């Protein structure tokens, strides 16, 4: 199994965000995590990626404990958060080289960046600053940064939120293509999104 959650609870003060959540995602699956806004999708994804700990319960990613081995897990996972935090004053290539450095990629960084730019369809916009890109291309930059270290698992939090219909189709196709090689978990509150991708 790629991802295993056992009886996860998460409290923010007195607010219970997750209660007794358990599920498993097998290697090579594309899984949709659907629910209304405020249902705990983002919280669950942050727990899986090791960005926040659960209040109780156990999380395993490729057999590693998400609380005790969070750094190792971060190397296995490509994560696109809902807010897609990007450095808008950086150029696309510059930003991806920066992210590659964070992941410790030292060999053939330029080649790796060009491969990811090509794979995510960023080539026509790669010479621009991120702040000058449309929302659809910013999402592509977010996907590119999540893929730059060639993770085994991709976790995408509402990857098509706020995109126009053409951009949604492009991002859906890209995720489906990526899902042929990796385990993918994506969250959404739109049922058609899950039907189209998973």
Coordinates of C-alpha atoms in Angstrom, one line a residue:
X1 CA 0.0 0.0 0.0
X2 CA 1.2 3.5 -0.8
X3 CA -0.9 5.4 1.8
X4 CA -2.6 4.0 4.9
X5 CA -4.6 6.0 7.5
X6 CA -5.8 4.3 10.7
X7 CA -8.3 6.1 13.0
X8 CA -7.1 9.6 12.4
X9 CA -8.4 12.3 14.6
X10 CA -7.4 16.0 14.3
X11 CA -8.5 18.8 16.6
X12 CA -7.8 22.5 16.3
X13 CA -8.3 23.6 19.9
X14 CA -11.8 22.3 20.7
X15 CA -12.8 22.0 17.0
X16 CA -12.8 18.4 15.8
X17 CA -11.8 18.5 12.1
X18 CA -11.3 14.7 11.6
X19 CA -12.8 11.9 13.6
X20 CA -11.8 8.2 13.1
X21 CA -10.7 8.6 9.5
X22 CA -9.3 5.4 8.0
X23 CA -8.5 4.4 4.4
X24 CA -5.9 2.9 2.1
X25 CA -4.6 3.9 -1.3
X26 CA -2.7 1.3 -3.3
X27 CA 0.3 1.8 -5.4
X28 CA -0.4 3.2 -8.9
X29 CA -4.0 4.3 -8.1
X30 CA -5.6 7.7 -9.0
X31 CA -7.9 8.4 -6.1
X32 CA -10.4 11.2 -5.7
X33 CA -11.0 12.6 -2.2
X34 CA -14.4 14.3 -2.5
X35 CA -16.4 16.3 -0.1
X36 CA -17.8 19.8 0.5
X37 CA -15.7 22.7 1.6
X38 CA -14.8 22.3 5.3
X39 CA -15.1 18.5 5.3
X40 CA -11.4 18.0 6.2
X41 CA -9.9 17.2 2.8
X42 CA -7.0 19.7 3.1
X43 CA -6.4 18.7 6.7
X44 CA -6.1 15.1 5.7
X45 CA -3.7 15.9 2.9
X46 CA -1.5 18.0 5.2
X47 CA -1.4 15.1 7.7
X48 CA -0.4 12.6 4.9
X49 CA 2.4 14.9 3.7
X50 CA 3.7 15.4 7.2
X51 CA 3.0 19.1 7.3
X52 CA 0.8 18.8 10.4
X53 CA 0.6 15.9 12.8
X54 CA -2.7 14.1 13.6
X55 CA -4.1 14.5 17.1
X56 CA -4.3 10.7 17.2
X57 CA -4.1 7.7 14.9
X58 CA -1.5 6.4 12.5
X59 CA -0.4 7.4 9.0
X60 CA 2.0 5.4 6.8
X61 CA 3.3 6.3 3.4
X62 CA 5.1 3.4 1.7
X63 CA 5.5 1.8 5.1
X64 CA 7.0 4.9 6.7
X65 CA 5.4 6.5 9.7
X66 CA 4.3 10.0 8.8
X67 CA 4.9 11.5 12.2
X68 CA 8.3 9.8 13.0
X69 CA 9.7 9.9 9.4
X70 CA 8.2 13.0 7.9
X71 CA 11.4 14.2 6.2
X72 CA 11.7 10.9 4.4
X73 CA 8.1 11.0 3.4
X74 CA 8.4 14.5 2.0
X75 CA 11.0 13.1 -0.4
X76 CA 8.5 10.5 -1.6
X77 CA 5.6 12.9 -2.1
X78 CA 4.9 15.7 -4.6
X79 CA 2.4 18.1 -3.0
X80 CA 0.3 20.8 -4.6
X81 CA -1.5 22.7 -1.8
X82 CA -4.8 24.4 -2.5
X83 CA -3.3 27.9 -2.2
X84 CA -0.4 27.0 -4.6
X85 CA 2.2 29.2 -2.9
X86 CA 4.6 30.5 -5.6
X87 CA 7.3 33.2 -5.7
X88 CA 5.6 35.5 -8.3
X89 CA 8.7 37.6 -8.8
X90 CA 10.8 34.6 -10.0
X91 CA 10.9 33.4 -13.6
X92 CA 9.5 29.9 -14.2
X93 CA 12.9 28.3 -14.9
X94 CA 14.5 30.1 -12.0
X95 CA 11.8 29.0 -9.6
X96 CA 12.0 25.3 -10.7
X97 CA 15.8 25.4 -10.3
X98 CA 15.3 26.8 -6.9
X99 CA 12.9 24.0 -5.9
X100 CA 15.2 21.4 -7.4
X101 CA 17.9 22.8 -5.1
X102 CA 15.6 22.5 -2.0
X103 CA 15.1 18.8 -2.9
X104 CA 18.9 18.4 -3.2
X105 CA 18.9 17.7 -6.9
X106 CA 22.5 18.4 -8.0
X107 CA 23.0 16.5 -11.2
X108 CA 21.7 17.8 -14.5
X109 CA 19.4 20.3 -12.9
X110 CA 18.9 22.3 -16.1
X111 CA 18.0 19.1 -18.0
X112 CA 15.6 18.0 -15.3
X113 CA 13.9 21.5 -15.3
X114 CA 13.5 21.4 -19.1
X115 CA 12.0 17.9 -18.9
X116 CA 9.4 19.1 -16.3
X117 CA 8.6 22.2 -18.3
X118 CA 8.0 20.1 -21.4
X119 CA 5.9 17.5 -19.5
X120 CA 3.7 20.1 -17.8
X121 CA 3.2 22.2 -21.0
X122 CA 5.0 25.2 -19.6
X123 CA 7.3 25.7 -22.6
X124 CA 5.5 28.7 -24.2
X125 CA 5.5 30.6 -20.8
X126 CA 8.8 29.4 -19.3
X127 CA 10.6 32.7 -20.1
X128 CA 8.1 34.7 -18.0
X129 CA 7.8 35.7 -14.4
X130 CA 5.3 33.6 -12.5
X131 CA 3.3 36.7 -11.6
X132 CA 2.7 37.4 -15.3
X133 CA 1.1 33.9 -15.9
X134 CA -2.6 33.1 -16.1
X135 CA -4.0 31.0 -13.3
X136 CA -3.9 27.9 -15.5
X137 CA -0.2 28.3 -16.1
X138 CA 0.4 29.0 -12.4
X139 CA -1.3 25.7 -11.7
X140 CA 1.1 24.1 -14.2
X141 CA 4.0 25.7 -12.3
X142 CA 2.6 24.2 -9.1
X143 CA 2.4 20.8 -10.7
X144 CA 5.9 21.2 -12.1
X145 CA 7.3 22.0 -8.6
X146 CA 5.5 19.0 -7.2
X147 CA 7.0 16.7 -9.8
X148 CA 10.6 18.1 -10.0
X149 CA 12.0 15.5 -7.6
X150 CA 10.3 12.6 -9.4
X151 CA 8.1 11.6 -6.4
X152 CA 6.4 8.2 -6.2
X153 CA 3.2 9.8 -4.8
X154 CA 1.4 13.0 -6.0
X155 CA -1.0 14.8 -3.6
X156 CA -3.1 17.5 -5.3
X157 CA -5.4 19.7 -3.2
X158 CA -8.2 21.1 -5.5
X159 CA -5.9 21.3 -8.5
X160 CA -8.5 22.8 -10.9
X161 CA -10.1 25.3 -8.5
X162 CA -10.7 28.6 -10.1
X163 CA -9.7 27.6 -13.6
X164 CA -11.7 28.2 -16.8
X165 CA -13.2 25.2 -18.7
X166 CA -10.3 24.9 -21.2
X167 CA -7.7 25.1 -18.4
X168 CA -9.6 22.5 -16.4
X169 CA -9.5 20.0 -19.3
X170 CA -5.8 20.6 -19.8
X171 CA -5.0 20.1 -16.1
X172 CA -7.3 17.0 -16.0
X173 CA -5.4 15.5 -19.0
X174 CA -2.1 16.2 -17.4
X175 CA -3.1 14.6 -14.1
X176 CA -4.4 11.5 -15.9
X177 CA -1.1 11.2 -17.8
X178 CA 0.9 11.6 -14.6
X179 CA -1.3 9.0 -13.0
X180 CA -0.1 6.3 -15.4
X181 CA 3.3 6.4 -13.6
X182 CA 2.5 7.5 -10.1
X183 CA 0.1 7.1 -7.2
X184 CA -2.2 10.2 -7.3
X185 CA -4.6 11.5 -4.6
X186 CA -6.6 14.6 -5.5
X187 CA -9.2 16.4 -3.6
X188 CA -12.2 18.3 -4.9
X189 CA -15.8 19.1 -4.1
X190 CA -16.9 18.5 -7.7
X191 CA -18.1 15.0 -8.5
X192 CA -17.5 15.5 -12.3
X193 CA -13.8 16.1 -11.5
X194 CA -13.5 12.7 -9.9
X195 CA -15.4 11.0 -12.7
X196 CA -13.1 12.7 -15.3
X197 CA -9.8 11.9 -13.7
X198 CA -10.1 8.9 -11.4

